[in-house]
């Protein structure tokens, strides 16, 4: 199974630029991580709300990723950047889904 992680982040308007820098650095580091298949980000129109979609090879890879320095740094920064706590949802999908949709 492949793990899809959806992270919803409501950013304080005055912290938007700092958040974007932190997000860019987080995504670069995460995408270079073994086991990260893809990360996509969506900003909702007319809002300071972002949704990250992270695709990981499996649950254990993601759990290991959460323990990395860059992930912890991003999580700590979010305490200052976010208007409300981050909402995280996860979903397992068959690995065949990833293969079919990426070939």
CSV table of N, CA and C in Angstrom, one decimal:
chain,number,residue,atom,x,y,z
A,1,UNK,N,0.8,-1.2,0.0
A,1,UNK,CA,0.0,0.0,0.0
A,1,UNK,C,0.9,1.3,0.0
A,2,UNK,N,0.3,2.3,-0.6
A,2,UNK,CA,0.9,3.6,-0.6
A,2,UNK,C,0.2,4.5,0.4
A,3,UNK,N,0.9,5.3,1.1
A,3,UNK,CA,0.2,6.2,2.1
A,3,UNK,C,0.1,7.6,1.5
A,4,UNK,N,-1.1,8.1,1.5
A,4,UNK,CA,-1.4,9.5,1.1
A,4,UNK,C,-1.7,10.3,2.4
A,5,UNK,N,-0.9,11.3,2.6
A,5,UNK,CA,-1.1,12.2,3.8
A,5,UNK,C,-1.6,13.5,3.3
A,6,UNK,N,-2.7,14.0,3.8
A,6,UNK,CA,-3.3,15.3,3.5
A,6,UNK,C,-3.1,16.2,4.7
A,7,UNK,N,-2.4,17.3,4.5
A,7,UNK,CA,-2.2,18.3,5.6
A,7,UNK,C,-2.9,19.6,5.3
A,8,UNK,N,-3.8,20.0,6.1
A,8,UNK,CA,-4.5,21.3,5.9
A,8,UNK,C,-3.9,22.3,6.9
A,9,UNK,N,-3.4,23.5,6.3
A,9,UNK,CA,-2.7,24.5,7.1
A,9,UNK,C,-3.3,25.8,6.9
A,10,UNK,N,-3.9,26.4,7.9
A,10,UNK,CA,-4.4,27.8,7.8
A,10,UNK,C,-3.4,28.8,8.4
A,11,UNK,N,-2.8,29.5,7.5
A,11,UNK,CA,-1.7,30.4,7.8
A,11,UNK,C,-2.1,31.8,8.2
A,12,UNK,N,-1.5,32.3,9.2
A,12,UNK,CA,-1.8,33.7,9.6
A,12,UNK,C,-1.3,34.6,8.5
A,13,UNK,N,-2.1,35.6,8.1
A,13,UNK,CA,-1.8,36.5,7.0
A,13,UNK,C,-0.5,37.1,7.1
A,14,UNK,N,-0.1,37.6,8.3
A,14,UNK,CA,1.1,38.3,8.5
A,14,UNK,C,2.4,37.4,8.5
A,15,UNK,N,2.1,36.1,8.5
A,15,UNK,CA,3.2,35.1,8.5
A,15,UNK,C,3.3,34.4,7.1
A,16,UNK,N,2.6,34.8,6.1
A,16,UNK,CA,2.5,34.1,4.9
A,16,UNK,C,3.8,33.9,4.2
A,17,UNK,N,4.6,35.0,4.1
A,17,UNK,CA,5.9,34.9,3.4
A,17,UNK,C,6.9,34.0,4.1
A,18,UNK,N,6.9,34.1,5.4
A,18,UNK,CA,7.8,33.2,6.2
A,18,UNK,C,7.4,31.7,6.0
A,19,UNK,N,6.1,31.5,6.0
A,19,UNK,CA,5.5,30.2,5.9
A,19,UNK,C,5.9,29.6,4.5
A,20,UNK,N,5.8,30.4,3.5
A,20,UNK,CA,6.1,29.9,2.1
A,20,UNK,C,7.6,29.5,2.0
A,21,UNK,N,8.4,30.3,2.6
A,21,UNK,CA,9.9,29.9,2.6
A,21,UNK,C,10.1,28.6,3.4
A,22,UNK,N,9.4,28.4,4.5
A,22,UNK,CA,9.6,27.2,5.3
A,22,UNK,C,9.0,26.0,4.5
A,23,UNK,N,7.8,26.2,3.9
A,23,UNK,CA,7.2,25.2,3.1
A,23,UNK,C,8.1,24.8,1.9
A,24,UNK,N,8.6,25.7,1.2
A,24,UNK,CA,9.5,25.4,0.1
A,24,UNK,C,10.7,24.5,0.5
A,25,UNK,N,11.3,24.9,1.7
A,25,UNK,CA,12.5,24.2,2.2
A,25,UNK,C,12.0,22.8,2.6
A,26,UNK,N,10.9,22.7,3.3
A,26,UNK,CA,10.4,21.4,3.7
A,26,UNK,C,10.1,20.5,2.5
A,27,UNK,N,9.5,21.0,1.5
A,27,UNK,CA,9.2,20.2,0.3
A,27,UNK,C,10.5,19.7,-0.4
A,28,UNK,N,11.5,20.6,-0.5
A,28,UNK,CA,12.7,20.2,-1.1
A,28,UNK,C,13.4,19.0,-0.4
A,29,UNK,N,13.4,19.1,0.9
A,29,UNK,CA,14.0,18.1,1.8
A,29,UNK,C,13.2,16.8,1.7
A,30,UNK,N,11.9,16.9,1.8
A,30,UNK,CA,11.0,15.7,1.8
A,30,UNK,C,11.1,15.0,0.5
A,31,UNK,N,11.1,15.7,-0.6
A,31,UNK,CA,11.1,15.1,-1.9
A,31,UNK,C,12.4,14.4,-2.2
A,32,UNK,N,13.5,14.8,-1.5
A,32,UNK,CA,14.8,14.1,-1.6
A,32,UNK,C,14.9,12.9,-0.7
A,33,UNK,N,13.9,12.7,0.2
A,33,UNK,CA,13.9,11.6,1.1
A,33,UNK,C,13.6,10.3,0.4
A,34,UNK,N,14.3,9.3,0.7
A,34,UNK,CA,13.9,7.9,0.2
A,34,UNK,C,12.6,7.5,0.7
A,35,UNK,N,11.7,7.1,-0.2
A,35,UNK,CA,10.4,6.7,0.1
A,35,UNK,C,9.3,7.7,-0.1
A,36,UNK,N,9.7,9.0,-0.4
A,36,UNK,CA,8.7,10.0,-0.8
A,36,UNK,C,8.5,9.9,-2.3
A,37,UNK,N,7.3,9.6,-2.7
A,37,UNK,CA,7.0,9.5,-4.1
A,37,UNK,C,6.6,10.8,-4.7
A,38,UNK,N,5.9,11.7,-4.0
A,38,UNK,CA,5.5,12.9,-4.6
A,38,UNK,C,4.9,13.8,-3.5
A,39,UNK,N,5.1,15.1,-3.6
A,39,UNK,CA,4.4,16.1,-2.8
A,39,UNK,C,3.8,17.2,-3.7
A,40,UNK,N,2.5,17.5,-3.4
A,40,UNK,CA,1.8,18.5,-4.1
A,40,UNK,C,1.2,19.5,-3.1
A,41,UNK,N,1.2,20.8,-3.5
A,41,UNK,CA,0.6,21.8,-2.6
A,41,UNK,C,-0.5,22.6,-3.4
A,42,UNK,N,-1.5,22.9,-2.7
A,42,UNK,CA,-2.6,23.7,-3.2
A,42,UNK,C,-2.9,24.8,-2.3
A,43,UNK,N,-3.0,26.0,-2.8
A,43,UNK,CA,-3.4,27.1,-2.0
A,43,UNK,C,-4.8,27.4,-2.4
A,44,UNK,N,-5.7,27.5,-1.4
A,44,UNK,CA,-7.1,27.8,-1.7
A,44,UNK,C,-7.3,29.3,-2.1
A,45,UNK,N,-8.0,29.5,-3.1
A,45,UNK,CA,-8.2,30.9,-3.6
A,45,UNK,C,-8.7,31.8,-2.6
A,46,UNK,N,-8.2,33.0,-2.5
A,46,UNK,CA,-8.7,34.1,-1.6
A,46,UNK,C,-8.6,33.7,-0.1
A,47,UNK,N,-7.8,32.7,0.2
A,47,UNK,CA,-7.6,32.3,1.6
A,47,UNK,C,-6.1,32.1,1.8
A,48,UNK,N,-5.7,32.1,3.1
A,48,UNK,CA,-4.3,31.8,3.5
A,48,UNK,C,-4.3,30.4,4.0
A,49,UNK,N,-5.0,29.5,3.2
A,49,UNK,CA,-5.0,28.1,3.6
A,49,UNK,C,-4.4,27.3,2.5
A,50,UNK,N,-3.5,26.3,3.0
A,50,UNK,CA,-2.8,25.4,2.1
A,50,UNK,C,-3.2,24.0,2.4
A,51,UNK,N,-3.2,23.2,1.3
A,51,UNK,CA,-3.4,21.7,1.5
A,51,UNK,C,-2.2,21.1,0.9
A,52,UNK,N,-1.5,20.3,1.6
A,52,UNK,CA,-0.4,19.5,1.1
A,52,UNK,C,-0.8,18.1,1.0
A,53,UNK,N,-0.4,17.5,-0.1
A,53,UNK,CA,-0.7,16.0,-0.4
A,53,UNK,C,0.7,15.4,-0.5
A,54,UNK,N,1.0,14.5,0.4
A,54,UNK,CA,2.2,13.8,0.4
A,54,UNK,C,2.0,12.3,0.1
A,55,UNK,N,2.7,11.7,-0.8
A,55,UNK,CA,2.6,10.3,-1.2
A,55,UNK,C,3.9,9.6,-0.7
A,56,UNK,N,3.7,8.6,0.1
A,56,UNK,CA,4.8,7.9,0.7
A,56,UNK,C,4.7,6.4,0.4
A,57,UNK,N,5.9,5.7,0.2
A,57,UNK,CA,5.9,4.3,-0.1
A,57,UNK,C,5.1,3.5,0.9
A,58,UNK,N,5.1,3.8,2.1
A,58,UNK,CA,4.4,3.1,3.1
A,58,UNK,C,4.4,3.8,4.5
A,59,UNK,N,3.6,3.4,5.4
A,59,UNK,CA,3.4,4.1,6.7
A,59,UNK,C,4.7,4.3,7.5
A,60,UNK,N,5.6,3.2,7.5
A,60,UNK,CA,6.8,3.3,8.3
A,60,UNK,C,7.8,4.4,7.7
A,61,UNK,N,7.8,4.5,6.4
A,61,UNK,CA,8.7,5.6,5.8
A,61,UNK,C,8.2,6.9,6.2
A,62,UNK,N,6.9,7.2,6.2
A,62,UNK,CA,6.4,8.4,6.7
A,62,UNK,C,6.7,8.7,8.1
A,63,UNK,N,6.5,7.7,9.0
A,63,UNK,CA,6.8,7.8,10.4
A,63,UNK,C,8.3,8.2,10.6
A,64,UNK,N,9.2,7.6,9.8
A,64,UNK,CA,10.6,7.9,9.9
A,64,UNK,C,10.8,9.3,9.5
A,65,UNK,N,10.1,9.7,8.4
A,65,UNK,CA,10.2,11.1,7.9
A,65,UNK,C,9.9,12.1,9.0
A,66,UNK,N,8.8,11.8,9.8
A,66,UNK,CA,8.4,12.8,10.8
A,66,UNK,C,9.5,13.0,11.9
A,67,UNK,N,10.4,12.1,12.0
A,67,UNK,CA,11.5,12.2,13.0
A,67,UNK,C,12.7,12.9,12.5
A,68,UNK,N,12.7,13.3,11.2
A,68,UNK,CA,13.9,14.0,10.6
A,68,UNK,C,14.0,15.4,11.1
A,69,UNK,N,15.1,16.0,11.1
A,69,UNK,CA,15.3,17.4,11.6
A,69,UNK,C,14.5,18.4,10.8
A,70,UNK,N,14.5,18.2,9.4
A,70,UNK,CA,13.7,19.2,8.6
A,70,UNK,C,12.2,19.1,8.9
A,71,UNK,N,11.7,17.9,9.1
A,71,UNK,CA,10.3,17.8,9.4
A,71,UNK,C,10.0,18.4,10.8
A,72,UNK,N,10.8,18.1,11.8
A,72,UNK,CA,10.6,18.7,13.1
A,72,UNK,C,10.7,20.2,13.0
A,73,UNK,N,11.6,20.8,12.3
A,73,UNK,CA,11.7,22.2,12.1
A,73,UNK,C,10.5,22.8,11.5
A,74,UNK,N,10.0,22.2,10.5
A,74,UNK,CA,8.7,22.6,9.8
A,74,UNK,C,7.6,22.6,10.8
A,75,UNK,N,7.5,21.5,11.6
A,75,UNK,CA,6.4,21.4,12.6
A,75,UNK,C,6.5,22.5,13.6
A,76,UNK,N,7.7,22.8,14.1
A,76,UNK,CA,7.9,23.8,15.1
A,76,UNK,C,7.5,25.2,14.6
A,77,UNK,N,8.0,25.4,13.3
A,77,UNK,CA,7.7,26.7,12.7
A,77,UNK,C,6.2,26.9,12.5
A,78,UNK,N,5.5,25.9,12.3
A,78,UNK,CA,4.0,26.0,12.1
A,78,UNK,C,3.3,26.5,13.3
A,79,UNK,N,3.9,26.3,14.5
A,79,UNK,CA,3.3,26.8,15.7
A,79,UNK,C,3.1,28.3,15.6
A,80,UNK,N,4.1,28.9,15.0
A,80,UNK,CA,4.1,30.4,14.9
A,80,UNK,C,3.3,30.9,13.7
A,81,UNK,N,3.3,30.0,12.6
A,81,UNK,CA,2.8,30.5,11.3
A,81,UNK,C,1.3,30.2,11.2
A,82,UNK,N,0.7,29.3,12.0
A,82,UNK,CA,-0.7,28.9,11.7
A,82,UNK,C,-1.7,29.5,12.6
A,83,UNK,N,-2.8,29.8,12.0
A,83,UNK,CA,-4.0,30.4,12.7
A,83,UNK,C,-4.6,29.4,13.6
A,84,UNK,N,-4.7,28.1,13.1
A,84,UNK,CA,-5.4,27.0,13.9
A,84,UNK,C,-4.4,25.8,13.7
A,85,UNK,N,-4.6,24.9,14.6
A,85,UNK,CA,-3.7,23.7,14.5
A,85,UNK,C,-3.9,23.0,13.1
A,86,UNK,N,-2.8,22.4,12.7
A,86,UNK,CA,-2.8,21.6,11.4
A,86,UNK,C,-3.7,20.4,11.5
A,87,UNK,N,-4.4,20.1,10.4
A,87,UNK,CA,-5.3,19.0,10.3
A,87,UNK,C,-4.6,18.0,9.4
A,88,UNK,N,-4.4,16.8,9.9
A,88,UNK,CA,-3.7,15.7,9.1
A,88,UNK,C,-4.7,14.5,9.0
A,89,UNK,N,-4.8,14.1,7.7
A,89,UNK,CA,-5.6,12.9,7.5
A,89,UNK,C,-4.7,12.0,6.6
A,90,UNK,N,-4.9,10.7,6.8
A,90,UNK,CA,-4.1,9.7,6.0
A,90,UNK,C,-5.0,8.7,5.4
A,91,UNK,N,-4.5,8.1,4.3
A,91,UNK,CA,-5.3,7.1,3.6
A,91,UNK,C,-4.3,6.1,2.9
A,92,UNK,N,-4.6,4.9,3.1
A,92,UNK,CA,-3.8,3.9,2.3
A,92,UNK,C,-4.5,3.5,1.0
A,93,UNK,N,-3.7,3.5,0.0
A,93,UNK,CA,-4.3,3.0,-1.3
A,93,UNK,C,-3.4,1.9,-1.9
A,94,UNK,N,-4.0,1.0,-2.7
A,94,UNK,CA,-3.2,0.0,-3.2
A,94,UNK,C,-2.0,0.5,-4.1
A,95,UNK,N,-0.8,-0.1,-4.0
A,95,UNK,CA,0.3,0.3,-4.7
A,95,UNK,C,0.0,0.3,-6.2
A,96,UNK,N,-0.8,-0.6,-6.7
A,96,UNK,CA,-1.2,-0.7,-8.1
A,96,UNK,C,-1.8,0.6,-8.6
A,97,UNK,N,-2.5,1.3,-7.7
A,97,UNK,CA,-3.1,2.6,-8.0
A,97,UNK,C,-2.0,3.6,-8.5
A,98,UNK,N,-0.9,3.6,-7.7
A,98,UNK,CA,0.2,4.6,-8.0
A,98,UNK,C,0.8,4.2,-9.4
A,99,UNK,N,1.1,2.9,-9.6
A,99,UNK,CA,1.7,2.4,-10.8
A,99,UNK,C,0.8,2.8,-12.0
A,100,UNK,N,-0.5,2.5,-11.9
A,100,UNK,CA,-1.4,2.8,-13.0
A,100,UNK,C,-1.5,4.3,-13.3
A,101,UNK,N,-1.4,5.1,-12.3
A,101,UNK,CA,-1.6,6.6,-12.5
A,101,UNK,C,-0.3,7.3,-12.9
A,102,UNK,N,0.8,6.6,-12.8
A,102,UNK,CA,2.1,7.3,-13.0
A,102,UNK,C,2.9,6.7,-14.2
A,103,UNK,N,2.2,5.9,-15.0
A,103,UNK,CA,2.9,5.3,-16.2
A,103,UNK,C,2.2,5.8,-17.4
